[in-house]
Amino acid sequence: PFLHVLGITAVIVLICVSVWGYFKGIRSIDESLNGFATAMRIIRCSEKLSQNGCAAFDKYKDLTGLLRANFLISVRDKTSSSPLSIVLDYIKMITHIDIIAYKLKISKAVQNIDRIESLYCETGELDCTLALASYVKCKTICKATINQNKRIDTRHVYHPLVKNPVSNDFSAERGVLITGSNASGKSTFLKAVAV
């Protein structure tokens, strides 16, 4: 009986040490784990874009190998309380499987860091282009022309996100001082001119 008590005590101590080591390890990679999860979402997005006919993302198909077994690496959801996630959390605490999988995956990701950054930029450009295109399609917009005399001339300019805006004319060849009381629309007017 003494050996069983000693064995059980040893197992409990080992589990406690393992859990302590897990939290120490996960704390050290917490921020990079969020970045890694974002990179994986971008790779998954490029895979879907490629499957839906966006040929510009075909060159990143080989990065989808990084998506295998990503269920082991999860950004911790502190609000989740499903029984399965609680059990998985305990398994991860004892086995450190997510930290081990992360370390293996991050070494492969570092080998492709330039391509992942390029994918990140291309995805951002596509997102920006789609946002601008949808805005242009839904709104009546003006077309700006650039000239050499360094002068800004606008007629009936208004901020596109303001409901029932008041349009204004504006002309300037050099610095301008705009004054007014708080919340009178100075910043909104400057943003409208910039847009």
PDB file of C-alpha atoms in Angstrom:
ATOM      1  CA  PRO A   1       0.000   0.000   0.000  1.00  0.00           C
ATOM      2  CA  PHE A   2       2.855   2.377   0.727  1.00  0.00           C
ATOM      3  CA  LEU A   3       4.183   1.990  -2.840  1.00  0.00           C
ATOM      4  CA  HIS A   4       0.777   2.806  -4.289  1.00  0.00           C
ATOM      5  CA  VAL A   5       0.531   5.988  -2.201  1.00  0.00           C
ATOM      6  CA  LEU A   6       4.071   6.914  -3.206  1.00  0.00           C
ATOM      7  CA  GLY A   7       3.274   6.219  -6.877  1.00  0.00           C
ATOM      8  CA  ILE A   8       0.062   8.222  -6.800  1.00  0.00           C
ATOM      9  CA  THR A   9       1.841  11.101  -5.081  1.00  0.00           C
ATOM     10  CA  ALA A  10       4.612  10.976  -7.688  1.00  0.00           C
ATOM     11  CA  VAL A  11       2.050  11.067 -10.526  1.00  0.00           C
ATOM     12  CA  ILE A  12       0.267  14.051  -8.944  1.00  0.00           C
ATOM     13  CA  VAL A  13       3.561  15.885  -8.504  1.00  0.00           C
ATOM     14  CA  LEU A  14       4.543  15.144 -12.128  1.00  0.00           C
ATOM     15  CA  ILE A  15       1.156  16.405 -13.372  1.00  0.00           C
ATOM     16  CA  CYS A  16       1.542  19.600 -11.315  1.00  0.00           C
ATOM     17  CA  VAL A  17       5.053  20.167 -12.705  1.00  0.00           C
ATOM     18  CA  SER A  18       3.780  19.491 -16.216  1.00  0.00           C
ATOM     19  CA  VAL A  19       0.914  21.984 -15.839  1.00  0.00           C
ATOM     20  CA  TRP A  20       3.295  24.599 -14.397  1.00  0.00           C
ATOM     21  CA  GLY A  21       5.694  24.031 -17.311  1.00  0.00           C
ATOM     22  CA  TYR A  22       2.818  24.263 -19.759  1.00  0.00           C
ATOM     23  CA  PHE A  23       1.674  27.662 -18.502  1.00  0.00           C
ATOM     24  CA  LYS A  24       5.251  28.917 -18.468  1.00  0.00           C
ATOM     25  CA  GLY A  25       5.760  27.695 -22.036  1.00  0.00           C
ATOM     26  CA  ILE A  26       2.442  28.961 -23.363  1.00  0.00           C
ATOM     27  CA  ARG A  27       3.019  32.375 -21.775  1.00  0.00           C
ATOM     28  CA  SER A  28       6.340  32.685 -23.619  1.00  0.00           C
ATOM     29  CA  ILE A  29       4.746  32.000 -27.023  1.00  0.00           C
ATOM     30  CA  ASP A  30       1.338  33.605 -26.487  1.00  0.00           C
ATOM     31  CA  GLU A  31       1.884  36.667 -28.707  1.00  0.00           C
ATOM     32  CA  SER A  32       3.633  34.765 -31.476  1.00  0.00           C
ATOM     33  CA  LEU A  33       0.871  32.146 -31.290  1.00  0.00           C
ATOM     34  CA  ASN A  34      -1.668  34.844 -32.186  1.00  0.00           C
ATOM     35  CA  GLY A  35       0.507  35.955 -35.107  1.00  0.00           C
ATOM     36  CA  PHE A  36       0.922  32.360 -36.232  1.00  0.00           C
ATOM     37  CA  ALA A  37      -2.854  31.828 -36.106  1.00  0.00           C
ATOM     38  CA  THR A  38      -3.340  34.943 -38.252  1.00  0.00           C
ATOM     39  CA  ALA A  39      -0.796  33.665 -40.794  1.00  0.00           C
ATOM     40  CA  MET A  40      -2.637  30.340 -40.935  1.00  0.00           C
ATOM     41  CA  ARG A  41      -5.963  32.111 -41.528  1.00  0.00           C
ATOM     42  CA  ILE A  42      -4.380  34.078 -44.395  1.00  0.00           C
ATOM     43  CA  ILE A  43      -2.997  30.869 -45.925  1.00  0.00           C
ATOM     44  CA  ARG A  44      -6.433  29.250 -45.605  1.00  0.00           C
ATOM     45  CA  CYS A  45      -7.972  32.337 -47.240  1.00  0.00           C
ATOM     46  CA  SER A  46      -5.507  32.155 -50.151  1.00  0.00           C
ATOM     47  CA  GLU A  47      -6.330  28.466 -50.575  1.00  0.00           C
ATOM     48  CA  LYS A  48     -10.043  29.277 -50.859  1.00  0.00           C
ATOM     49  CA  LEU A  49      -9.339  32.149 -53.260  1.00  0.00           C
ATOM     50  CA  SER A  50      -7.249  29.832 -55.411  1.00  0.00           C
ATOM     51  CA  GLN A  51      -9.983  27.176 -55.399  1.00  0.00           C
ATOM     52  CA  ASN A  52     -12.529  29.809 -56.467  1.00  0.00           C
ATOM     53  CA  GLY A  53     -10.558  30.815 -59.548  1.00  0.00           C
ATOM     54  CA  CYS A  54      -8.298  33.604 -58.311  1.00  0.00           C
ATOM     55  CA  ALA A  55      -5.171  32.483 -60.182  1.00  0.00           C
ATOM     56  CA  ALA A  56      -2.934  35.083 -58.500  1.00  0.00           C
ATOM     57  CA  PHE A  57      -2.957  32.939 -55.350  1.00  0.00           C
ATOM     58  CA  ASP A  58      -2.067  29.640 -57.061  1.00  0.00           C
ATOM     59  CA  LYS A  59       1.612  30.268 -56.381  1.00  0.00           C
ATOM     60  CA  TYR A  60       0.980  29.923 -52.623  1.00  0.00           C
ATOM     61  CA  LYS A  61      -0.586  26.428 -52.802  1.00  0.00           C
ATOM     62  CA  ASP A  62       2.506  24.801 -51.322  1.00  0.00           C
ATOM     63  CA  LEU A  63       2.043  26.831 -48.119  1.00  0.00           C
ATOM     64  CA  THR A  64      -1.156  24.929 -47.395  1.00  0.00           C
ATOM     65  CA  GLY A  65       1.028  22.142 -45.975  1.00  0.00           C
ATOM     66  CA  LEU A  66       1.371  24.365 -42.909  1.00  0.00           C
ATOM     67  CA  LEU A  67      -2.364  23.955 -42.300  1.00  0.00           C
ATOM     68  CA  ARG A  68      -2.119  20.246 -41.506  1.00  0.00           C
ATOM     69  CA  ALA A  69      -2.853  19.326 -37.884  1.00  0.00           C
ATOM     70  CA  ASN A  70      -3.606  22.940 -36.955  1.00  0.00           C
ATOM     71  CA  PHE A  71      -6.383  21.765 -34.670  1.00  0.00           C
ATOM     72  CA  LEU A  72      -3.601  20.918 -32.214  1.00  0.00           C
ATOM     73  CA  ILE A  73      -2.472  24.541 -32.197  1.00  0.00           C
ATOM     74  CA  SER A  74      -5.273  26.750 -31.068  1.00  0.00           C
ATOM     75  CA  VAL A  75      -5.324  30.253 -29.769  1.00  0.00           C
ATOM     76  CA  ARG A  76      -6.803  29.883 -26.342  1.00  0.00           C
ATOM     77  CA  ASP A  77     -10.400  30.987 -26.114  1.00  0.00           C
ATOM     78  CA  LYS A  78     -10.759  32.123 -22.531  1.00  0.00           C
ATOM     79  CA  THR A  79     -14.549  32.355 -22.869  1.00  0.00           C
ATOM     80  CA  SER A  80     -15.173  28.831 -24.136  1.00  0.00           C
ATOM     81  CA  SER A  81     -16.646  26.460 -21.585  1.00  0.00           C
ATOM     82  CA  SER A  82     -17.753  23.468 -23.633  1.00  0.00           C
ATOM     83  CA  PRO A  83     -16.907  20.141 -21.983  1.00  0.00           C
ATOM     84  CA  LEU A  84     -14.819  19.046 -24.969  1.00  0.00           C
ATOM     85  CA  SER A  85     -12.666  22.186 -24.911  1.00  0.00           C
ATOM     86  CA  ILE A  86     -12.110  21.801 -21.170  1.00  0.00           C
ATOM     87  CA  VAL A  87     -11.006  18.178 -21.608  1.00  0.00           C
ATOM     88  CA  LEU A  88      -8.734  19.188 -24.522  1.00  0.00           C
ATOM     89  CA  ASP A  89      -7.224  21.947 -22.387  1.00  0.00           C
ATOM     90  CA  TYR A  90      -6.313  19.425 -19.687  1.00  0.00           C
ATOM     91  CA  ILE A  91      -4.846  17.042 -22.255  1.00  0.00           C
ATOM     92  CA  LYS A  92      -2.766  19.905 -23.673  1.00  0.00           C
ATOM     93  CA  MET A  93      -1.608  20.899 -20.191  1.00  0.00           C
ATOM     94  CA  ILE A  94      -0.358  17.402 -19.430  1.00  0.00           C
ATOM     95  CA  THR A  95       1.077  16.487 -22.849  1.00  0.00           C
ATOM     96  CA  HIS A  96       2.156  19.947 -24.122  1.00  0.00           C
ATOM     97  CA  ILE A  97       1.020  18.741 -27.564  1.00  0.00           C
ATOM     98  CA  ASP A  98       0.056  22.223 -28.784  1.00  0.00           C
ATOM     99  CA  ILE A  99       3.416  23.727 -27.794  1.00  0.00           C
ATOM    100  CA  ILE A 100       5.283  20.867 -29.484  1.00  0.00           C
ATOM    101  CA  ALA A 101       3.161  21.155 -32.645  1.00  0.00           C
ATOM    102  CA  TYR A 102       3.638  24.932 -32.651  1.00  0.00           C
ATOM    103  CA  LYS A 103       7.430  24.624 -32.363  1.00  0.00           C
ATOM    104  CA  LEU A 104       7.506  22.152 -35.265  1.00  0.00           C
ATOM    105  CA  LYS A 105       5.238  24.304 -37.421  1.00  0.00           C
ATOM    106  CA  ILE A 106       6.938  27.608 -36.668  1.00  0.00           C
ATOM    107  CA  SER A 107      10.275  26.261 -37.892  1.00  0.00           C
ATOM    108  CA  LYS A 108       8.628  25.399 -41.241  1.00  0.00           C
ATOM    109  CA  ALA A 109       6.895  28.772 -41.331  1.00  0.00           C
ATOM    110  CA  VAL A 110      10.179  30.617 -40.722  1.00  0.00           C
ATOM    111  CA  GLN A 111      11.642  28.880 -43.781  1.00  0.00           C
ATOM    112  CA  ASN A 112       8.833  30.442 -45.855  1.00  0.00           C
ATOM    113  CA  ILE A 113       8.613  33.782 -44.052  1.00  0.00           C
ATOM    114  CA  ASP A 114       9.256  35.875 -47.185  1.00  0.00           C
ATOM    115  CA  ARG A 115       6.468  34.124 -49.069  1.00  0.00           C
ATOM    116  CA  ILE A 116       4.075  34.418 -46.116  1.00  0.00           C
ATOM    117  CA  GLU A 117       4.804  38.161 -45.910  1.00  0.00           C
ATOM    118  CA  SER A 118       4.234  38.464 -49.663  1.00  0.00           C
ATOM    119  CA  LEU A 119       0.935  36.592 -49.320  1.00  0.00           C
ATOM    120  CA  TYR A 120      -0.022  38.885 -46.446  1.00  0.00           C
ATOM    121  CA  CYS A 121       0.617  41.969 -48.625  1.00  0.00           C
ATOM    122  CA  GLU A 122      -1.229  40.555 -51.644  1.00  0.00           C
ATOM    123  CA  THR A 123      -4.221  39.598 -49.514  1.00  0.00           C
ATOM    124  CA  GLY A 124      -4.233  43.097 -48.000  1.00  0.00           C
ATOM    125  CA  GLU A 125      -4.090  44.700 -51.448  1.00  0.00           C
ATOM    126  CA  LEU A 126      -6.990  42.535 -52.617  1.00  0.00           C
ATOM    127  CA  ASP A 127      -9.004  43.420 -49.510  1.00  0.00           C
ATOM    128  CA  CYS A 128      -8.309  47.132 -50.000  1.00  0.00           C
ATOM    129  CA  THR A 129      -9.183  46.954 -53.706  1.00  0.00           C
ATOM    130  CA  LEU A 130     -12.438  45.152 -52.978  1.00  0.00           C
ATOM    131  CA  ALA A 131     -13.352  47.713 -50.316  1.00  0.00           C
ATOM    132  CA  LEU A 132     -12.693  50.595 -52.702  1.00  0.00           C
ATOM    133  CA  ALA A 133     -14.555  48.888 -55.548  1.00  0.00           C
ATOM    134  CA  SER A 134     -17.602  48.202 -53.393  1.00  0.00           C
ATOM    135  CA  TYR A 135     -17.549  51.800 -52.160  1.00  0.00           C
ATOM    136  CA  VAL A 136     -17.317  53.173 -55.706  1.00  0.00           C
ATOM    137  CA  LYS A 137     -20.153  50.908 -56.808  1.00  0.00           C
ATOM    138  CA  CYS A 138     -22.454  52.007 -53.985  1.00  0.00           C
ATOM    139  CA  LYS A 139     -21.717  55.748 -53.865  1.00  0.00           C
ATOM    140  CA  THR A 140     -21.642  58.681 -56.196  1.00  0.00           C
ATOM    141  CA  ILE A 141     -18.045  59.803 -56.159  1.00  0.00           C
ATOM    142  CA  CYS A 142     -15.939  62.449 -57.756  1.00  0.00           C
ATOM    143  CA  LYS A 143     -12.893  61.865 -59.857  1.00  0.00           C
ATOM    144  CA  ALA A 144      -9.802  63.723 -58.730  1.00  0.00           C
ATOM    145  CA  THR A 145      -7.287  65.131 -61.160  1.00  0.00           C
ATOM    146  CA  ILE A 146      -3.696  65.838 -60.292  1.00  0.00           C
ATOM    147  CA  ASN A 147      -2.039  68.922 -61.690  1.00  0.00           C
ATOM    148  CA  GLN A 148       1.389  70.541 -61.382  1.00  0.00           C
ATOM    149  CA  ASN A 149       0.414  73.827 -59.679  1.00  0.00           C
ATOM    150  CA  LYS A 150       0.119  72.260 -56.178  1.00  0.00           C
ATOM    151  CA  ARG A 151      -3.350  73.621 -55.616  1.00  0.00           C
ATOM    152  CA  ILE A 152      -6.391  71.908 -54.119  1.00  0.00           C
ATOM    153  CA  ASP A 153      -9.742  72.962 -55.515  1.00  0.00           C
ATOM    154  CA  THR A 154     -12.916  71.211 -54.453  1.00  0.00           C
ATOM    155  CA  ARG A 155     -16.566  71.873 -55.050  1.00  0.00           C
ATOM    156  CA  HIS A 156     -19.360  70.408 -52.956  1.00  0.00           C
ATOM    157  CA  VAL A 157     -17.021  68.168 -50.951  1.00  0.00           C
ATOM    158  CA  TYR A 158     -18.458  66.108 -48.088  1.00  0.00           C
ATOM    159  CA  HIS A 159     -17.375  63.150 -46.004  1.00  0.00           C
ATOM    160  CA  PRO A 160     -18.819  59.961 -47.522  1.00  0.00           C
ATOM    161  CA  LEU A 161     -19.642  58.314 -44.195  1.00  0.00           C
ATOM    162  CA  VAL A 162     -21.672  61.190 -42.740  1.00  0.00           C
ATOM    163  CA  LYS A 163     -25.449  60.912 -43.022  1.00  0.00           C
ATOM    164  CA  ASN A 164     -27.087  64.018 -44.481  1.00  0.00           C
ATOM    165  CA  PRO A 165     -23.782  65.862 -45.002  1.00  0.00           C
ATOM    166  CA  VAL A 166     -23.369  69.535 -45.740  1.00  0.00           C
ATOM    167  CA  SER A 167     -21.158  70.028 -48.784  1.00  0.00           C
ATOM    168  CA  ASN A 168     -18.485  72.730 -48.881  1.00  0.00           C
ATOM    169  CA  ASP A 169     -16.142  74.297 -51.396  1.00  0.00           C
ATOM    170  CA  PHE A 170     -12.441  74.493 -50.597  1.00  0.00           C
ATOM    171  CA  SER A 171      -9.379  75.976 -52.289  1.00  0.00           C
ATOM    172  CA  ALA A 172      -5.824  76.158 -51.037  1.00  0.00           C
ATOM    173  CA  GLU A 173      -2.337  76.685 -52.444  1.00  0.00           C
ATOM    174  CA  ARG A 174      -0.405  76.363 -49.181  1.00  0.00           C
ATOM    175  CA  GLY A 175      -1.013  75.734 -45.471  1.00  0.00           C
ATOM    176  CA  VAL A 176      -4.487  76.375 -44.102  1.00  0.00           C
ATOM    177  CA  LEU A 177      -5.685  77.081 -40.565  1.00  0.00           C
ATOM    178  CA  ILE A 178      -9.129  75.701 -39.788  1.00  0.00           C
ATOM    179  CA  THR A 179     -10.721  76.876 -36.559  1.00  0.00           C
ATOM    180  CA  GLY A 180     -13.969  76.197 -34.790  1.00  0.00           C
ATOM    181  CA  SER A 181     -15.479  74.944 -31.584  1.00  0.00           C
ATOM    182  CA  ASN A 182     -15.176  71.357 -30.387  1.00  0.00           C
ATOM    183  CA  ALA A 183     -17.170  68.792 -32.383  1.00  0.00           C
ATOM    184  CA  SER A 184     -17.925  71.290 -35.149  1.00  0.00           C
ATOM    185  CA  GLY A 185     -16.589  69.080 -37.958  1.00  0.00           C
ATOM    186  CA  LYS A 186     -13.032  70.356 -38.522  1.00  0.00           C
ATOM    187  CA  SER A 187     -11.461  66.884 -38.624  1.00  0.00           C
ATOM    188  CA  THR A 188     -14.318  65.475 -40.664  1.00  0.00           C
ATOM    189  CA  PHE A 189     -13.907  68.270 -43.210  1.00  0.00           C
ATOM    190  CA  LEU A 190     -10.159  67.639 -43.481  1.00  0.00           C
ATOM    191  CA  LYS A 191     -10.774  63.915 -43.918  1.00  0.00           C
ATOM    192  CA  ALA A 192     -13.359  64.678 -46.625  1.00  0.00           C
ATOM    193  CA  VAL A 193     -10.805  66.805 -48.496  1.00  0.00           C
ATOM    194  CA  ALA A 194      -8.229  64.032 -48.138  1.00  0.00           C
ATOM    195  CA  VAL A 195     -10.661  61.414 -49.447  1.00  0.00           C
TER     196      VAL A 195
END
